[in-house]
Structure formats: C-alpha cells, structure tokens
Coordinates of N, CA and C in Angstrom, one line a residue:
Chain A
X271 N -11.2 -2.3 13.0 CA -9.8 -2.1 12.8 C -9.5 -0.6 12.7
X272 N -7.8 -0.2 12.8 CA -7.1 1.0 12.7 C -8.4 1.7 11.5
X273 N -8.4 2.8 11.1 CA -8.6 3.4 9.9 C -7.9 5.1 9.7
X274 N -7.6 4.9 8.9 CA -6.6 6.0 8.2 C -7.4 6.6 6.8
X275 N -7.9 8.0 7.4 CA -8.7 8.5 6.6 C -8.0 9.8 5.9
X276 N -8.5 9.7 4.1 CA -7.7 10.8 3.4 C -8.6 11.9 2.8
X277 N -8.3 12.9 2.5 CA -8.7 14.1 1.9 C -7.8 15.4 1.1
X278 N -8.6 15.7 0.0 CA -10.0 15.0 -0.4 C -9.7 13.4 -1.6
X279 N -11.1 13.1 -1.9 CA -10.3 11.8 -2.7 C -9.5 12.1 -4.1
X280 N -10.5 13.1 -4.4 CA -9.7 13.5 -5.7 C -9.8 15.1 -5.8
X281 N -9.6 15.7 -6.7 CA -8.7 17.4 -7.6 C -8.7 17.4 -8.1
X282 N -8.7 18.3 -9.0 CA -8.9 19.0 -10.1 C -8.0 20.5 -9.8
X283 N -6.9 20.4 -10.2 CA -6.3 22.1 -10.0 C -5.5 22.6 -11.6
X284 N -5.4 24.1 -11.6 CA -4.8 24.6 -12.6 C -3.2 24.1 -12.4
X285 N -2.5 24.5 -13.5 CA -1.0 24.1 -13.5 C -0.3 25.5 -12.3
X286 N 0.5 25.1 -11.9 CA 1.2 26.3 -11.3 C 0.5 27.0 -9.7
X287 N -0.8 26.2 -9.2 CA -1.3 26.2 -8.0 C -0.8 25.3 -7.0
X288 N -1.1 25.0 -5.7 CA -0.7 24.1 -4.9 C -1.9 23.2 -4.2
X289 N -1.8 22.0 -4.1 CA -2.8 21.5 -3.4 C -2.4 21.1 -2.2
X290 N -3.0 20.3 -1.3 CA -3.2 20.1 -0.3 C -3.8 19.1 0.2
X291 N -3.4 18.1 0.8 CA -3.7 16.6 1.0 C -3.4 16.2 2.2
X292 N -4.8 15.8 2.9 CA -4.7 15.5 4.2 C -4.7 14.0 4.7
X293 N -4.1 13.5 5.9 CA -4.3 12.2 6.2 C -4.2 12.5 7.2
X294 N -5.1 11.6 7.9 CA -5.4 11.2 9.1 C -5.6 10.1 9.6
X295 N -5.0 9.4 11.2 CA -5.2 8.5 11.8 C -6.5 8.4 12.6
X296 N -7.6 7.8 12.3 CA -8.8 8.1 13.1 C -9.0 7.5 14.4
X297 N -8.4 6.4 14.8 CA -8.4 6.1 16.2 C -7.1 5.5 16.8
X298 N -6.4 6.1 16.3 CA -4.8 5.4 16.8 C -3.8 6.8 16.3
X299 N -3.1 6.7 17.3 CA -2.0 7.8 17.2 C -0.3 7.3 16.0
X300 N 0.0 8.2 15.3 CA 0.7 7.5 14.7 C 2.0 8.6 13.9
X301 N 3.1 8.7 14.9 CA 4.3 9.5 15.0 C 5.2 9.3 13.5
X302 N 4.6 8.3 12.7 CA 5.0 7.7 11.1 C 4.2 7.8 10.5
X303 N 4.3 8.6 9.4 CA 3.6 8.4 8.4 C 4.2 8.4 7.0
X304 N 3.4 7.3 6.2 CA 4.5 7.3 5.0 C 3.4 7.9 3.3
X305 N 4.2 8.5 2.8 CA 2.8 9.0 1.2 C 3.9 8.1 -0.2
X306 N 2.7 8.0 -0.4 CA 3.2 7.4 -1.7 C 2.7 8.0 -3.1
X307 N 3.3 7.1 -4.2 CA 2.4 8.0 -5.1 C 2.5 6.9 -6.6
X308 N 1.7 6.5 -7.2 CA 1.4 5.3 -8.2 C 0.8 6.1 -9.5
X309 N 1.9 6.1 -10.2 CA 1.0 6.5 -11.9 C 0.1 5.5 -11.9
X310 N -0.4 5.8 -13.6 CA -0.7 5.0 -13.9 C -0.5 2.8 -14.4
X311 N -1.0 2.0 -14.3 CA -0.7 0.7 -14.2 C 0.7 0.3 -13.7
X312 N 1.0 1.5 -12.8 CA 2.3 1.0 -12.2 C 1.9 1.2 -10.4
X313 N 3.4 0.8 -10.0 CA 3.3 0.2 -8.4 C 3.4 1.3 -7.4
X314 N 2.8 1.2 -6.2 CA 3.2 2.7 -5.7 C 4.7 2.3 -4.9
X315 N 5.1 3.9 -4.8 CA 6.3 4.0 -4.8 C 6.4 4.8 -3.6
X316 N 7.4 4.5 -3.0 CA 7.4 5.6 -1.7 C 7.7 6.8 -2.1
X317 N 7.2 8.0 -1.6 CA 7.7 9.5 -1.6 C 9.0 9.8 -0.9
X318 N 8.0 9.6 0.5 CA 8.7 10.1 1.7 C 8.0 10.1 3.0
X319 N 8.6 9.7 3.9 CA 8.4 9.6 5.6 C 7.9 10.9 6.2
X320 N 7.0 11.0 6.9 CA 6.6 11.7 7.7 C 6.4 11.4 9.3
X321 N 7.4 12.0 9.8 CA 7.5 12.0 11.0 C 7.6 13.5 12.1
X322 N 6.4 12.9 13.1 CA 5.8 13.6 13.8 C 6.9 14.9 14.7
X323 N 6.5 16.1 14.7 CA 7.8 16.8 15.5 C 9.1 16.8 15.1
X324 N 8.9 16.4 13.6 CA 10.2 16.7 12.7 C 10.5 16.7 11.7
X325 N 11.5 16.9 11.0 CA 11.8 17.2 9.6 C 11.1 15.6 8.5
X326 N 10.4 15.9 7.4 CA 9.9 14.6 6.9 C 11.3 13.9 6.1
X327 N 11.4 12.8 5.8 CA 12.6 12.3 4.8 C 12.1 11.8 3.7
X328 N 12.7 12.3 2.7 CA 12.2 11.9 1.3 C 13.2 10.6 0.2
X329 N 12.6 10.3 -0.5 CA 13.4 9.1 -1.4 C 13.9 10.1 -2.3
X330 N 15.0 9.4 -2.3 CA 15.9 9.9 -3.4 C 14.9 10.4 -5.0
X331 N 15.5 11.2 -5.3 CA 14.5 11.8 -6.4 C 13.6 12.9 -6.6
X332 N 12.8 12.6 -4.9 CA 11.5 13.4 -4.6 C 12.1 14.8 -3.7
X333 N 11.7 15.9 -5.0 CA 11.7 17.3 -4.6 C 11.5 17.7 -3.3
X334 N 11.9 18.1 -2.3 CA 11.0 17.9 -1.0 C 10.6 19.8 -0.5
X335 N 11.3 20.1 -1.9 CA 10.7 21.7 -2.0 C 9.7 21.7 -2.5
X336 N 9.2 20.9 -3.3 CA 7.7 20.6 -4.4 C 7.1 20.1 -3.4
X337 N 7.3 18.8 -2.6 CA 6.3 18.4 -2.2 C 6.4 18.9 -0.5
X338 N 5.7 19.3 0.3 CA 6.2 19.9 1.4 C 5.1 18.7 2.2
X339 N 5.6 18.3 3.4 CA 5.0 17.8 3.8 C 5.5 18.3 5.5
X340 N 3.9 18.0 6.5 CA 4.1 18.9 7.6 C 3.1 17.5 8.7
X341 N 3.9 17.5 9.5 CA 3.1 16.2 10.5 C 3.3 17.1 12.0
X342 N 2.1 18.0 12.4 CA 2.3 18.5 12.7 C 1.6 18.1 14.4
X343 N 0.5 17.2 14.1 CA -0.1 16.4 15.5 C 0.5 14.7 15.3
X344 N 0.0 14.3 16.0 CA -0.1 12.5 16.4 C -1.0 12.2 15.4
X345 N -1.8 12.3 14.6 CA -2.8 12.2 13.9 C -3.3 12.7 12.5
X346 N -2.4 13.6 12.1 CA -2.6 14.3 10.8 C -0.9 14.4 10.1
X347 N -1.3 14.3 9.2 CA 0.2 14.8 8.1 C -0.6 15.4 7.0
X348 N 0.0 15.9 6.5 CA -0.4 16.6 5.0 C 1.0 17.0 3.8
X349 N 0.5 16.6 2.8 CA 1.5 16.9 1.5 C 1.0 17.5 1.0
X350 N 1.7 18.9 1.0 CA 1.2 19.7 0.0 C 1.9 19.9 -1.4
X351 N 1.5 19.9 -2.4 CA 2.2 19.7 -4.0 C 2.3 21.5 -4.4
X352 N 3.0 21.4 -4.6 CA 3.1 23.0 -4.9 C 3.5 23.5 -6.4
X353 N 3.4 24.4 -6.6 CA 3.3 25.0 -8.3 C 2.7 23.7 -8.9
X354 N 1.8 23.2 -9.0 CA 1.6 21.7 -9.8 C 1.6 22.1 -11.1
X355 N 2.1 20.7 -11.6 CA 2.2 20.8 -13.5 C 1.6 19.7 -13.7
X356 N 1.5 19.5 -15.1 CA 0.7 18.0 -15.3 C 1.1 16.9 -15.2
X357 N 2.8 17.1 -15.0 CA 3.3 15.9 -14.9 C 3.2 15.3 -13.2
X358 N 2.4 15.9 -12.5 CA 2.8 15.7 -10.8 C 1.2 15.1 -10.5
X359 N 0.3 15.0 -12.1 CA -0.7 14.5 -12.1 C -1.1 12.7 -11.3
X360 N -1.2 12.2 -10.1 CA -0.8 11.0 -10.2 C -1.9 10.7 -9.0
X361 N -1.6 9.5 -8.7 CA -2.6 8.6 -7.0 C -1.7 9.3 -6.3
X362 N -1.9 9.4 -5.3 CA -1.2 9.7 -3.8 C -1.8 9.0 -2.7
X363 N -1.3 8.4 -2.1 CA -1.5 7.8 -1.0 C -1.0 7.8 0.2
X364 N -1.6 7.6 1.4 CA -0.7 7.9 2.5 C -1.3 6.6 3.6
X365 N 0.0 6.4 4.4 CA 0.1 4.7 5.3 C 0.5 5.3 6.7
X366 N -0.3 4.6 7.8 CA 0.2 4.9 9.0 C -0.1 3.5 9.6
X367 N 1.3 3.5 10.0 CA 1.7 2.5 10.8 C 1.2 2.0 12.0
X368 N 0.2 1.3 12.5 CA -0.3 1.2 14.0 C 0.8 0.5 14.9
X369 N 1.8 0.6 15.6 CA 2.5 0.1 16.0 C 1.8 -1.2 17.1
X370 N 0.9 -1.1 17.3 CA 0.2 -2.5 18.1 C -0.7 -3.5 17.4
X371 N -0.4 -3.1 15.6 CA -1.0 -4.3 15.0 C -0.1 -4.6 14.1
X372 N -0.3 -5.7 13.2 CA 0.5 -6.2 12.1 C 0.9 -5.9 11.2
X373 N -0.1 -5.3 10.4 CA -0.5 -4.6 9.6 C -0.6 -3.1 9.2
X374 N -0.4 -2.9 8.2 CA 0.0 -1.1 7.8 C -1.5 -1.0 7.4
X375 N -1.8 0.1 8.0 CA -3.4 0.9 7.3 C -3.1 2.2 6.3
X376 N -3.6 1.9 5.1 CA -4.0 3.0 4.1 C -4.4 3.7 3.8
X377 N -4.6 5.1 3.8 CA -5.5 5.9 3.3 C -6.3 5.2 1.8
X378 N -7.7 6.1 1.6 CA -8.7 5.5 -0.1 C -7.5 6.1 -0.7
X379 N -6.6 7.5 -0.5 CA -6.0 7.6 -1.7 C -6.6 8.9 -2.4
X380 N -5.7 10.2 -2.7 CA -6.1 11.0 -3.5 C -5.5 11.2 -4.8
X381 N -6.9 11.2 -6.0 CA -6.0 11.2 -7.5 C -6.1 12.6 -7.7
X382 N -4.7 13.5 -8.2 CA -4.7 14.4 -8.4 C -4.0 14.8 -9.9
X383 N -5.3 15.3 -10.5 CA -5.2 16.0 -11.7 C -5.0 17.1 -12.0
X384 N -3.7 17.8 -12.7 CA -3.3 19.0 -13.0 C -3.6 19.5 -14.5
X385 N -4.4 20.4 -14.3 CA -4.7 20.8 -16.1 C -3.7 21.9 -16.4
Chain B
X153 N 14.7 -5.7 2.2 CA 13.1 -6.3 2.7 C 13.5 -7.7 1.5
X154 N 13.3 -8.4 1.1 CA 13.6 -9.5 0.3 C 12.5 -9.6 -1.1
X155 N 12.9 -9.5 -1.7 CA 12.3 -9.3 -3.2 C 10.9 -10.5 -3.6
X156 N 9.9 -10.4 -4.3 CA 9.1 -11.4 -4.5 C 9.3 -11.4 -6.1
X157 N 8.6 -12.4 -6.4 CA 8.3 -12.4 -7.8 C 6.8 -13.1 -7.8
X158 N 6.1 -12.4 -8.9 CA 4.7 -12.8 -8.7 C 4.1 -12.5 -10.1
X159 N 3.4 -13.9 -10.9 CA 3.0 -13.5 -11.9 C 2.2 -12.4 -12.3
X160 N 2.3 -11.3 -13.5 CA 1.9 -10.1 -13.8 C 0.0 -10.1 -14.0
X161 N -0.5 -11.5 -14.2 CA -1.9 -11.2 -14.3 C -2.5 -12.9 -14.5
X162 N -3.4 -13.2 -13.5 CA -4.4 -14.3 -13.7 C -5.9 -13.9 -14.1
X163 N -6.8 -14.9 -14.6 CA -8.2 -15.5 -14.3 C -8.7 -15.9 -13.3
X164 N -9.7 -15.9 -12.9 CA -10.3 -16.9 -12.5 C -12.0 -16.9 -12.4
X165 N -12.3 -18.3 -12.5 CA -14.3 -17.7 -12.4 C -14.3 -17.4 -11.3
X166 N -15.7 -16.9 -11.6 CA -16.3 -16.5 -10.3 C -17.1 -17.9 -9.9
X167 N -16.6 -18.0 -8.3 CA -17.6 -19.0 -7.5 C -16.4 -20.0 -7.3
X168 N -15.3 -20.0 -7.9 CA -13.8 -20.8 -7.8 C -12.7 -20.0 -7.1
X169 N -11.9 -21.0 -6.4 CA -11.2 -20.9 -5.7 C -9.6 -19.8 -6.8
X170 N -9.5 -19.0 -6.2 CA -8.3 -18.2 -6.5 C -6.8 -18.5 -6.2
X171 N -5.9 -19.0 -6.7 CA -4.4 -19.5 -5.9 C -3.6 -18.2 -6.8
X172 N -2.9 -18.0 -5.4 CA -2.2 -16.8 -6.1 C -0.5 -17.0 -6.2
X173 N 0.3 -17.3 -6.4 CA 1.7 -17.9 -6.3 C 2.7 -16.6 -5.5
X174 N 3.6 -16.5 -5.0 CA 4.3 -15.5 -4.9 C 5.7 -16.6 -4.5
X175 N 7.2 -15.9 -5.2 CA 8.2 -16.5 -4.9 C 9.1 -15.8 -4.2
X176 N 9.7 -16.0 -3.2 CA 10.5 -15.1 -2.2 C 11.8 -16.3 -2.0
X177 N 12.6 -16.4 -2.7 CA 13.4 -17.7 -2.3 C 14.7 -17.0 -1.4
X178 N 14.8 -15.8 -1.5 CA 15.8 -15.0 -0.3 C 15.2 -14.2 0.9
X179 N 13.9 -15.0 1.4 CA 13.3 -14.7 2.5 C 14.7 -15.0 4.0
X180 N 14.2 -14.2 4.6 CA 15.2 -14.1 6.2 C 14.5 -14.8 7.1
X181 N 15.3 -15.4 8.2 CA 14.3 -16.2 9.1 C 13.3 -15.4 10.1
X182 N 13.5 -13.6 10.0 CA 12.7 -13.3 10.9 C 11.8 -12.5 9.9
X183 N 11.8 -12.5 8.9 CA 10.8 -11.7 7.8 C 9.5 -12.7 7.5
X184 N 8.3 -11.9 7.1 CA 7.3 -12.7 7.9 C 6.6 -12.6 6.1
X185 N 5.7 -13.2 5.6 CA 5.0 -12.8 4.1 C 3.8 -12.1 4.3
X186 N 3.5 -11.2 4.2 CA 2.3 -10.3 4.1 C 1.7 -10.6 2.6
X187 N 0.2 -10.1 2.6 CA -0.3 -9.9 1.1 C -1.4 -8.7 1.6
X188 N -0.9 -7.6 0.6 CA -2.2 -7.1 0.8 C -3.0 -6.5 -1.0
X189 N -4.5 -5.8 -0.8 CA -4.5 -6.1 -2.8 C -5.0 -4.6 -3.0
X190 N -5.0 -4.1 -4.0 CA -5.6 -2.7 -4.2 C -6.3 -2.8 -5.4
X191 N -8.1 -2.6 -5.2 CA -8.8 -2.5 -6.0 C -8.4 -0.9 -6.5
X192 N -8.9 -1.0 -7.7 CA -8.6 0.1 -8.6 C -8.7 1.3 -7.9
X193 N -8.0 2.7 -8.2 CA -8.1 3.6 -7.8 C -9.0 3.5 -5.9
X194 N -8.4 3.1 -5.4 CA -8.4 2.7 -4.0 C -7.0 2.6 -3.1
X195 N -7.3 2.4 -2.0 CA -5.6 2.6 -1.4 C -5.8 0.4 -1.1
X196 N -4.5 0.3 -0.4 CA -4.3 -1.1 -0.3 C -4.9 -1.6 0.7
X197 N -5.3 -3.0 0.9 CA -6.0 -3.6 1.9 C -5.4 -4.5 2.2
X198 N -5.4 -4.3 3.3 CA -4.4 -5.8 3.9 C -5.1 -7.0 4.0
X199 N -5.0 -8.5 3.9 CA -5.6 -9.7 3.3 C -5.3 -10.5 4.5
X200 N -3.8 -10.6 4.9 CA -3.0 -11.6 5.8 C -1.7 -12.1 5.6
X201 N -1.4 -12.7 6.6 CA 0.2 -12.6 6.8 C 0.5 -13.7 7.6
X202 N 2.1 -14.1 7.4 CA 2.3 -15.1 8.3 C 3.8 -15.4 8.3
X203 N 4.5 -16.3 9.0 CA 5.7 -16.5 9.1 C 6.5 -17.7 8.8
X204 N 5.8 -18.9 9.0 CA 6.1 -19.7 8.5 C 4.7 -20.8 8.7
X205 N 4.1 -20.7 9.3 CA 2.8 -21.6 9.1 C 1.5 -21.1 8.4
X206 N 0.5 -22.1 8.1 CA -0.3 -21.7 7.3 C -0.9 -21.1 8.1
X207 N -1.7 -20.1 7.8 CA -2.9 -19.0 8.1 C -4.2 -19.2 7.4
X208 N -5.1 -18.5 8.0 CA -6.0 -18.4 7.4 C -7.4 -17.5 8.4
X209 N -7.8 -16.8 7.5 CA -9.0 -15.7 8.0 C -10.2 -15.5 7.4
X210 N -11.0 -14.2 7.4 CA -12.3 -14.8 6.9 C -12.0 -14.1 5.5
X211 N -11.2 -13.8 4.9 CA -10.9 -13.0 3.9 C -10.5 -14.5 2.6
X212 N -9.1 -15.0 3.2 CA -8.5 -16.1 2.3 C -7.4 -16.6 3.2
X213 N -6.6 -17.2 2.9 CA -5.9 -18.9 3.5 C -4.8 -18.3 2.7
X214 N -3.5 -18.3 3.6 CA -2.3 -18.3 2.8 C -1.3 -19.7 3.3
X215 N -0.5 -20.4 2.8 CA 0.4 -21.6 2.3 C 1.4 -21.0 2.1
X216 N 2.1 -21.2 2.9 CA 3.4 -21.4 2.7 C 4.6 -22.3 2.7
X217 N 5.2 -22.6 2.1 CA 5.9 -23.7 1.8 C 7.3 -24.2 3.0
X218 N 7.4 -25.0 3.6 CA 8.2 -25.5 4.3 C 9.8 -24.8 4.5
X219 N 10.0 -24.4 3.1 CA 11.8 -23.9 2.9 C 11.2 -22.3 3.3
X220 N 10.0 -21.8 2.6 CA 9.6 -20.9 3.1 C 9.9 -19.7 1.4
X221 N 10.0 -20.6 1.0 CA 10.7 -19.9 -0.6 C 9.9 -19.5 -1.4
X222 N 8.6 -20.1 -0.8 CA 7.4 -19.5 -1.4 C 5.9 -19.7 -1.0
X223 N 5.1 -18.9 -1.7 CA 3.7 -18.9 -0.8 C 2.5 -18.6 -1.5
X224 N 1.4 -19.0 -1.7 CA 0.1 -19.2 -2.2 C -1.0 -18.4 -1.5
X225 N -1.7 -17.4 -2.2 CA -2.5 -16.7 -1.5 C -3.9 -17.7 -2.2
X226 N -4.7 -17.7 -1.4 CA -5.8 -18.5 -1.4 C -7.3 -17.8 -1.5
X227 N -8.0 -17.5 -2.5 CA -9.5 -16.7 -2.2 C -10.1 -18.0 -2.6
X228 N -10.8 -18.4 -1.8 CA -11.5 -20.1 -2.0 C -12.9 -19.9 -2.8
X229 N -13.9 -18.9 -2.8 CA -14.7 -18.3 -3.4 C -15.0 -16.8 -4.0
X230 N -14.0 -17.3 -5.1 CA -13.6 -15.5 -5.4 C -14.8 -14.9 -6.3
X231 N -15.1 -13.8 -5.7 CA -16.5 -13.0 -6.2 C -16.0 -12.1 -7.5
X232 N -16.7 -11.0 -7.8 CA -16.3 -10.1 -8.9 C -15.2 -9.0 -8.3
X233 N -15.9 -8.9 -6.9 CA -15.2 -7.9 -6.5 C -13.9 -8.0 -5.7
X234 N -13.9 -9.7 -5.7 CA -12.3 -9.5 -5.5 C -11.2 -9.1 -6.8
X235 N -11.8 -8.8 -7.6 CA -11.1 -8.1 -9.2 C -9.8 -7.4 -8.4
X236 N -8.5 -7.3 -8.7 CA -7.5 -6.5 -8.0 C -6.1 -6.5 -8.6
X237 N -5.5 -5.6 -7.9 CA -4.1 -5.9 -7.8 C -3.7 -6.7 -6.4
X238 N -3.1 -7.9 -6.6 CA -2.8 -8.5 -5.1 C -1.4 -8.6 -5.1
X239 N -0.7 -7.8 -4.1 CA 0.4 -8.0 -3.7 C 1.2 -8.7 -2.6
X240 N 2.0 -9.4 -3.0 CA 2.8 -9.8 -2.1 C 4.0 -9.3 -1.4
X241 N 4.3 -9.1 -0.3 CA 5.4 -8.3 0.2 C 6.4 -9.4 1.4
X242 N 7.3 -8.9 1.3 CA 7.9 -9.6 2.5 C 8.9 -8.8 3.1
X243 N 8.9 -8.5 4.8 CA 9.3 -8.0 5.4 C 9.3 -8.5 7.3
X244 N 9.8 -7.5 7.7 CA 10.8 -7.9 9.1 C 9.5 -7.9 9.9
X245 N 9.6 -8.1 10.9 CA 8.9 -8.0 12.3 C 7.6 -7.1 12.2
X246 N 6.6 -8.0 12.3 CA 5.4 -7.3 11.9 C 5.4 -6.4 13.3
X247 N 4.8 -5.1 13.2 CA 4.2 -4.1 14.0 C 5.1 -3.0 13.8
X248 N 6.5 -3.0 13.3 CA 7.2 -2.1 13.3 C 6.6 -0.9 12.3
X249 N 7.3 0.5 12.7 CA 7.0 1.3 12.4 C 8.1 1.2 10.5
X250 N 7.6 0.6 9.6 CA 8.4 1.0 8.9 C 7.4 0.6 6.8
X251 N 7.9 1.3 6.0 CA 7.3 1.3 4.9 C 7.0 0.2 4.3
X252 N 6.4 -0.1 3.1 CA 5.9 -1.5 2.8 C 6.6 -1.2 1.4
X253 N 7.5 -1.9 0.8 CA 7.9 -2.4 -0.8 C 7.1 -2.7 -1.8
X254 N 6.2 -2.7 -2.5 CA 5.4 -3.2 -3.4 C 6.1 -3.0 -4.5
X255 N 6.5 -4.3 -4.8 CA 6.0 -4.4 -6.4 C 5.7 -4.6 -7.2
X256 N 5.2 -5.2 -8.3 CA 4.4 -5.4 -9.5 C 3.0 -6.0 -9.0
X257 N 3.1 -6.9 -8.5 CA 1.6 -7.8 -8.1 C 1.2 -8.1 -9.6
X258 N 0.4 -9.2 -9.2 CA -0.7 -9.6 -9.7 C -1.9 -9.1 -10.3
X259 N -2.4 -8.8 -11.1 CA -3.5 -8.7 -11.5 C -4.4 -9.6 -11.8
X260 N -5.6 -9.8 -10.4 CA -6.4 -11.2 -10.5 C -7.7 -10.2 -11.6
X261 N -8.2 -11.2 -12.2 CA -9.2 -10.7 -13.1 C -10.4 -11.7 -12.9
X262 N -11.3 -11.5 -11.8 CA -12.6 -12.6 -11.7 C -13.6 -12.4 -12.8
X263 N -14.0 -13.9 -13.2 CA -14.5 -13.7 -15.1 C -16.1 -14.1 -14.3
X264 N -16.9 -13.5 -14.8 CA -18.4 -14.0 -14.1 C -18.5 -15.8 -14.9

C-alpha cells in the first residue's frame, strides 16, 4: 500500500527555536496534504491543509505565522513550528490523501517536545 | 461529515473476538463508515470501510446495520497488539481528496 513517511519521529528543542517536520509521500503523488496535531489522551485535530503550489489553509485558531507550512513538490510538505514554547509541545501528524484509493495514509507521527 | 458516538473504552481477552459498536444515526446515503485505530504514540491505521454491506478483510469484519444507523467493528482474534485507540469516522465518497474528523474513539484494552 500508499506509505506516507515522516521526519524526524521525535525532538527535543529549546523554547524560542524552530523546528522542522517533514512528510512525505513515498510512492504516490499527492497535491493535499493535511497535519494534525493530538495532545495528550485527546483526539487529533486538524491544523491545516497543505496544498501543493499554494498558499496552505489553516483551522480556525491555528497561528499560520507560528506554524508555517510549505508544500513545495508533489511529494513533500513540511511544518515548521517556529519560536517554540512548551505549550506547542504536542504529536503532530501528517495525512496524504491517495486519490486512487479509499483510504487516507498517515504519517508514524512526530512528538515534539519543547524545554 | 456526520457525527459518531462510540464508547470511551472496552476489554477484551486475548484470543476472543473484539465487537466494537459505533452509532452514526445521521449517516447520508452517500457517506460511507470508515474505521481506522492508532496504537499509542503512532499515526493512524486504516482497518476498513464500507457503505452499506458487510465487509470484511484480513485485518477484521465490519456489520453494519440495515437503517445504517450503526456499525460493529469486528477483531475476531484480538492479540495484545491490537491494544488501541479505534476510531470510527464517517464520511462522503471514499478516494476524495479531503480530511478525516476523529473523534474520541474507543479505547480497546486486550487483557492477556
């Protein structure tokens, strides 16, 4: 099947640095990409859309100057967290849509911890 | 996308069949039931899906009910590591380009 591979799985950064989270579609092209993000014992939640050759769309709420995200081939997106604090400490996850199968494929998921 | 309800957390032994309930009683006629489960700090796995007839794969068997108001995820020999969050989702026309709703799921807990 599709696979949707992420990096890295997890971080470790100081407060006030930026990280950098990559996702990739590994054998399917994929002009949608969606990141999520799941505290702790709760559900994930959508961030924001990433779409290929253009501006990303974010959910109501989500900073989209904090979180910058850049879909820049058929194949990669990246969110980058910027100034991180502890509170932006969370799962992140990213989903690409194979448009010729049924099913949404997932990134493992990056946990990012801000000291 | 149409809302589920799905108990916050089961049992089950291991080597016994797993029934997982999920209620969608404002399902659409073209909205289809997906399940997929996310083992701990992992991303989500898709299980299977269907529309209005029963399914089934090498994974688990989903049931769904006639009115369509609701649906039964099935692990017929659930191991340790099916341990998860299993979610149920419901949404439009499978293959589209569009985001998945989750929320709360289940927490199956396989007891050795």
């Amino acid at each position: 099947g599709a696979v949707v591979s992420q990096h890295p799985s997890w971080v470790i950064c100081k407060s006030g640095t930026s990280v950098k989270i990559e996702c990739r579609s590994l054998d399917f092209q994929a002009t949608t990409m969606f990141w999520y993000r799941q505290f702790p014992k709760q559900s994930l939640m959508l961030m924001a859309t990433s779409n290929e050759g253009s501006k990303a769309t974010y959910e109501q709420g989500v900073e989209k100057d904090k979180f910058l995200i850049n879909h820049a081939s058929l194949t990669l997106s990246t969110l980058t967290v910027t100034s991180a604090h502890p509170e932006d400490s969370s799962f992140y996850i990213c989903s690409a849509p194979h448009l010729g199968a049924s099913e949404a494929f997932f990134g493992q998921g990056t946990r990012l911890t801000v000291v | 996308d149409a809302k589920t309800t799905q108990p916050p957390s089961m049992d089950c032994a291991e080597g016994r069949a797993a029934n997982l309930p999920c209620n969608h009683s404002t399902i659409s006629g073209n909205e289809y039931v997906y399940w997929y489960r996310q083992i701990h700090s992992q991303g989500p796995q898709y299980i299977i899906h269907g529309l209005k007839n029963n399914e089934t794969n090498e994974m688990a068997s989903l049931i769904i009910t006639e009115d369509r108001k609701s649906s039964t995820l099935i692990l017929p020999h659930a191991t340790l590591r099916d341990t998860a969050v299993y979610y149920c989702i419901v949404r439009p026309l499978s293959g589209s380009a569009r985001q998945l709703t989750f929320g709360s799921g289940t927490q199956l807990t396989v007891l050795p």
